[in-house]
Amino acid sequence: MTATTMTRTTRSASEVTHGTLATTISDIGVVARRNVIRYFRIPSLIVFSTIQPVMFVLLFAYVFGGAIDVGPGVSYLDFLLPGIMIQAAVFGSIQTGVGLADDLTKGMIDRFRSLPMARSAVLAGRTLADMVRNVFVVLLMTGIGAAIGFRFHAGFVRAALALGIAVAFGLAFSWISALVGLAVRDVEATQAASFVWVFPFVFASSAFVPVATMPGWLQAWARANPVTNAVDAIRVLVLGGPARIEFLQGLAWIVGIILVAAPLAVRSYRRVA
């Protein structure tokens, strides 16, 4: 091959790769927009997806606030809100699997198949839309918490990082939820199955109580639990103090879950579709 031919071949490959990437990103945007619009056009969906985390904030703060000792100089509300953020993000991720099961049941997945669309775009668009919803829910909870006394004690940058970890962790669990929804393929069964795997992660963690107060056998699970790592990362960013180790551990769990769950979900989607 001459130098001119090699240059033309390289340029053509580059243009094709760029075009494919741009098309995939565009497809993801279309799917994400469709799901975001659907979410905000259904008032009941907005109400029920936001009232649950608000109830958790108020009930845990006022029912358990005077009974749980989280250490000197720390209010239970400041201890609780990081756990509530992760709890809301994880519970919100259930909607990814439920939505995909609903699309399968109603034939929407078949319609997406008929379009010249990247297959990974359907899942990526869905998880991106659910991440947008989680941003709204996390900000709402933070506002409710602030109204009853919650405060960020380490400045704006750490506050932004804490909120970012909560939203990113919800995105990671959305990929697990997508895998569950594609495996179960039924809306009611997916919702039931989702609570089965979500509850041990959320409630057997440091989200609501210190790990040291748990039985010894449960502490082993709680310390290895990715929810505990994410909550601890947010908590240290909220309360102040050295945060590098906790932040890196939380970030590692987010990246690791996505790297494992996303390819498995895309593979499952290709088999289904």
Coordinates of C-alpha atoms in Angstrom, one line a residue:
M1 CA 0.0 0.0 0.0
T2 CA 1.2 3.5 -0.8
A3 CA 1.4 6.2 1.8
T4 CA -1.6 8.0 0.1
T5 CA -3.7 4.8 0.2
M6 CA -2.8 4.2 3.9
T7 CA -3.8 7.7 4.8
R8 CA -7.2 7.4 3.0
T9 CA -7.8 4.1 4.7
T10 CA -7.0 5.4 8.2
R11 CA -9.1 8.5 7.6
S12 CA -12.1 6.4 6.4
A13 CA -11.9 4.2 9.5
S14 CA -11.7 7.2 11.8
E15 CA -14.7 8.8 10.1
V16 CA -16.7 5.6 10.4
T17 CA -15.8 5.1 14.1
H18 CA -16.7 8.7 14.9
G19 CA -20.0 8.4 13.1
T20 CA -20.9 5.2 14.9
L21 CA -20.1 6.8 18.3
A22 CA -22.1 9.9 17.4
T23 CA -25.0 7.8 16.3
T24 CA -24.9 5.8 19.5
I25 CA -24.8 8.9 21.7
S26 CA -27.7 10.3 19.8
D27 CA -29.7 7.1 20.2
I28 CA -29.0 7.2 24.0
G29 CA -30.3 10.7 24.1
V30 CA -33.5 9.8 22.3
V31 CA -34.3 6.9 24.6
A32 CA -33.4 8.9 27.7
R33 CA -35.6 11.9 26.6
R34 CA -38.5 9.5 26.0
N35 CA -38.3 8.1 29.5
V36 CA -37.7 11.5 31.2
I37 CA -40.8 12.9 29.4
R38 CA -42.9 9.9 30.4
Y39 CA -41.8 10.2 34.0
F40 CA -42.8 13.9 34.3
R41 CA -46.0 13.4 32.4
I42 CA -47.3 10.9 35.0
P43 CA -48.1 12.9 38.2
S44 CA -48.8 9.7 40.2
L45 CA -45.3 8.4 39.3
I46 CA -43.7 11.6 40.5
V47 CA -45.7 11.6 43.8
F48 CA -45.1 8.0 44.8
S49 CA -41.4 8.0 43.8
T50 CA -40.8 11.1 45.9
I51 CA -43.1 10.6 48.9
Q52 CA -41.3 7.4 50.0
P53 CA -37.9 8.9 50.6
V54 CA -39.5 12.0 52.3
M55 CA -41.3 9.7 54.6
F56 CA -38.1 7.9 55.4
V57 CA -36.4 11.2 56.3
L58 CA -39.2 12.3 58.6
L59 CA -39.9 9.0 60.2
F60 CA -36.3 7.9 60.9
A61 CA -35.4 11.4 62.1
Y62 CA -38.2 11.8 64.6
V63 CA -38.9 8.1 65.6
F64 CA -35.3 6.9 65.9
G65 CA -33.5 10.2 66.4
G66 CA -33.7 10.1 70.1
A67 CA -33.0 6.4 70.5
I68 CA -29.9 5.9 68.4
D69 CA -26.5 7.1 69.6
V70 CA -24.1 7.8 66.7
G71 CA -21.3 9.3 68.7
P72 CA -20.4 12.5 70.4
G73 CA -20.9 15.8 68.6
V74 CA -22.9 14.2 65.7
S75 CA -26.7 14.6 65.4
Y76 CA -28.6 11.6 64.2
L77 CA -30.1 13.7 61.3
D78 CA -26.6 14.5 59.9
F79 CA -25.7 10.8 60.3
L80 CA -29.0 9.7 58.7
L81 CA -29.2 11.8 55.6
P82 CA -26.3 10.2 53.7
G83 CA -27.9 6.8 54.3
I84 CA -31.3 8.1 53.1
M85 CA -29.6 9.5 49.9
I86 CA -28.2 6.1 49.1
Q87 CA -31.4 4.3 50.1
A88 CA -33.5 6.5 47.8
A89 CA -31.0 6.1 44.9
V90 CA -31.0 2.3 45.3
F91 CA -34.8 2.0 45.7
G92 CA -35.1 4.4 42.6
S93 CA -33.0 2.0 40.6
I94 CA -35.7 -0.6 40.9
Q95 CA -37.7 1.4 38.3
T96 CA -35.1 0.6 35.7
G97 CA -35.8 -3.1 35.8
V98 CA -39.6 -2.6 36.2
G99 CA -39.6 -0.2 33.2
L100 CA -37.7 -2.6 31.0
A101 CA -40.0 -5.5 32.0
D102 CA -43.0 -3.2 31.1
D103 CA -41.4 -2.3 27.7
L104 CA -40.9 -6.0 27.0
T105 CA -44.5 -6.8 27.9
K106 CA -46.0 -4.0 25.8
G107 CA -43.8 -4.7 22.8
M108 CA -41.7 -1.5 23.0
I109 CA -38.5 -3.5 22.9
D110 CA -39.6 -5.1 19.6
R111 CA -40.3 -1.6 18.2
F112 CA -36.8 -0.5 19.2
R113 CA -35.4 -3.5 17.5
S114 CA -37.0 -2.5 14.2
L115 CA -35.2 0.9 14.3
P116 CA -31.6 1.4 13.1
M117 CA -30.5 1.9 16.7
A118 CA -27.6 0.7 18.7
R119 CA -28.9 -2.0 21.1
S120 CA -26.9 -0.7 24.0
A121 CA -28.6 2.6 23.6
V122 CA -31.9 1.3 24.9
L123 CA -30.4 0.3 28.2
A124 CA -28.0 3.3 28.5
G125 CA -30.9 5.7 27.7
R126 CA -33.1 4.0 30.3
T127 CA -30.4 4.1 33.1
L128 CA -29.6 7.7 32.2
A129 CA -33.2 8.8 32.5
D130 CA -33.5 7.1 35.9
M131 CA -30.3 8.9 36.9
V132 CA -32.0 12.2 36.1
R133 CA -34.9 11.2 38.3
N134 CA -32.5 10.3 41.1
V135 CA -31.0 13.8 40.9
F136 CA -34.4 15.2 41.5
V137 CA -35.2 12.9 44.4
V138 CA -31.8 13.4 46.1
L139 CA -32.1 17.2 45.9
L140 CA -35.6 17.0 47.2
M141 CA -34.5 14.9 50.2
T142 CA -31.6 17.2 50.9
G143 CA -34.0 20.2 50.9
I144 CA -36.4 18.4 53.3
G145 CA -33.5 17.4 55.5
A146 CA -32.2 21.0 55.5
A147 CA -35.7 22.2 56.6
I148 CA -35.6 20.1 59.7
G149 CA -31.9 20.7 60.7
F150 CA -29.6 18.8 58.3
R151 CA -26.4 20.6 57.4
F152 CA -23.3 20.0 55.2
H153 CA -20.3 20.7 57.5
A154 CA -17.4 20.6 55.1
G155 CA -18.2 23.2 52.4
F156 CA -19.7 23.3 48.9
V157 CA -17.2 21.1 47.0
R158 CA -17.6 18.2 49.4
A159 CA -21.4 18.7 49.4
A160 CA -21.4 18.4 45.6
L161 CA -19.2 15.3 45.7
A162 CA -21.5 13.7 48.2
L163 CA -24.6 14.3 46.0
G164 CA -22.6 13.1 43.0
I165 CA -21.7 9.8 44.7
A166 CA -25.4 9.2 45.6
V167 CA -26.6 9.7 42.1
A168 CA -23.7 7.7 40.6
F169 CA -24.4 4.8 43.0
G170 CA -28.0 4.8 41.9
L171 CA -26.8 4.6 38.3
A172 CA -24.6 1.6 39.1
F173 CA -27.5 -0.2 40.7
S174 CA -29.8 0.7 37.8
W175 CA -27.6 -1.6 35.7
I176 CA -28.1 -4.5 38.2
S177 CA -31.9 -3.7 38.1
A178 CA -31.8 -3.8 34.3
L179 CA -30.3 -7.2 34.4
V180 CA -33.0 -8.4 36.8
G181 CA -35.8 -6.9 34.7
L182 CA -34.5 -8.5 31.5
A183 CA -34.1 -11.9 33.3
V184 CA -37.6 -11.9 34.9
R185 CA -39.5 -10.1 32.0
D186 CA -42.7 -9.6 34.1
V187 CA -43.5 -6.3 35.8
E188 CA -45.0 -7.6 39.0
A189 CA -42.4 -10.4 39.3
T190 CA -39.6 -7.9 38.7
Q191 CA -40.8 -5.6 41.4
A192 CA -41.1 -8.4 43.9
A193 CA -37.7 -9.8 42.9
S194 CA -36.1 -6.4 43.2
F195 CA -37.1 -5.9 46.8
V196 CA -35.7 -9.3 47.6
W197 CA -32.2 -8.4 46.5
V198 CA -32.3 -4.7 47.4
F199 CA -33.4 -5.0 51.1
P200 CA -30.3 -6.9 52.3
F201 CA -28.0 -4.3 50.7
V202 CA -29.9 -1.3 52.2
F203 CA -31.0 -2.4 55.6
A204 CA -28.0 -4.5 56.5
S205 CA -25.6 -1.6 56.0
S206 CA -24.5 1.6 57.8
A207 CA -27.3 3.6 56.2
F208 CA -29.5 3.9 59.4
V209 CA -27.4 2.7 62.3
P210 CA -23.6 2.3 63.1
V211 CA -22.2 -1.0 62.0
A212 CA -20.7 -1.5 65.5
T213 CA -24.2 -1.8 67.0
M214 CA -24.9 -4.9 64.9
P215 CA -24.3 -8.5 65.8
G216 CA -20.8 -9.8 65.0
W217 CA -22.0 -12.1 62.2
L218 CA -23.9 -9.2 60.5
Q219 CA -21.0 -6.8 60.9
A220 CA -18.9 -8.9 58.5
W221 CA -21.5 -8.5 55.7
A222 CA -22.2 -4.8 56.5
R223 CA -18.6 -3.9 56.2
A224 CA -18.2 -5.6 52.9
N225 CA -21.5 -4.2 51.6
P226 CA -21.1 -1.7 48.8
V227 CA -24.0 0.3 50.2
T228 CA -22.0 0.8 53.5
N229 CA -19.0 2.0 51.5
A230 CA -21.1 4.5 49.5
V231 CA -22.9 5.7 52.7
D232 CA -19.6 6.1 54.5
A233 CA -18.1 8.0 51.6
I234 CA -21.0 10.5 51.6
R235 CA -21.1 10.7 55.4
V236 CA -17.4 11.7 55.8
L237 CA -17.9 14.3 53.0
V238 CA -20.9 15.6 54.9
L239 CA -19.4 15.6 58.4
G240 CA -15.9 16.6 57.5
G241 CA -12.5 15.1 58.3
P242 CA -10.1 13.0 56.0
A243 CA -12.2 11.5 53.3
R244 CA -9.8 10.2 50.7
I245 CA -10.0 6.4 51.6
E246 CA -13.8 6.4 51.9
F247 CA -14.2 8.4 48.8
L248 CA -12.0 6.1 46.7
Q249 CA -13.7 3.0 48.1
G250 CA -17.1 4.3 47.2
L251 CA -15.9 5.3 43.7
A252 CA -14.3 1.9 43.2
W253 CA -17.6 0.2 44.0
I254 CA -19.5 2.4 41.6
V255 CA -17.0 1.8 38.7
G256 CA -16.7 -1.9 39.5
I257 CA -20.5 -2.5 39.6
I258 CA -21.0 -0.7 36.2
L259 CA -18.1 -2.6 34.6
V260 CA -19.6 -5.9 35.6
A261 CA -23.3 -5.3 35.4
A262 CA -23.5 -3.2 32.2
P263 CA -22.0 -5.8 29.9
L264 CA -24.1 -8.5 31.4
A265 CA -27.2 -6.4 31.0
V266 CA -26.4 -5.6 27.3
R267 CA -25.7 -9.3 26.7
S268 CA -29.0 -10.3 28.3
Y269 CA -30.8 -7.6 26.2
R270 CA -29.4 -9.0 23.0
R271 CA -30.6 -12.5 23.9
V272 CA -34.0 -11.2 24.8
A273 CA -34.3 -8.9 21.8

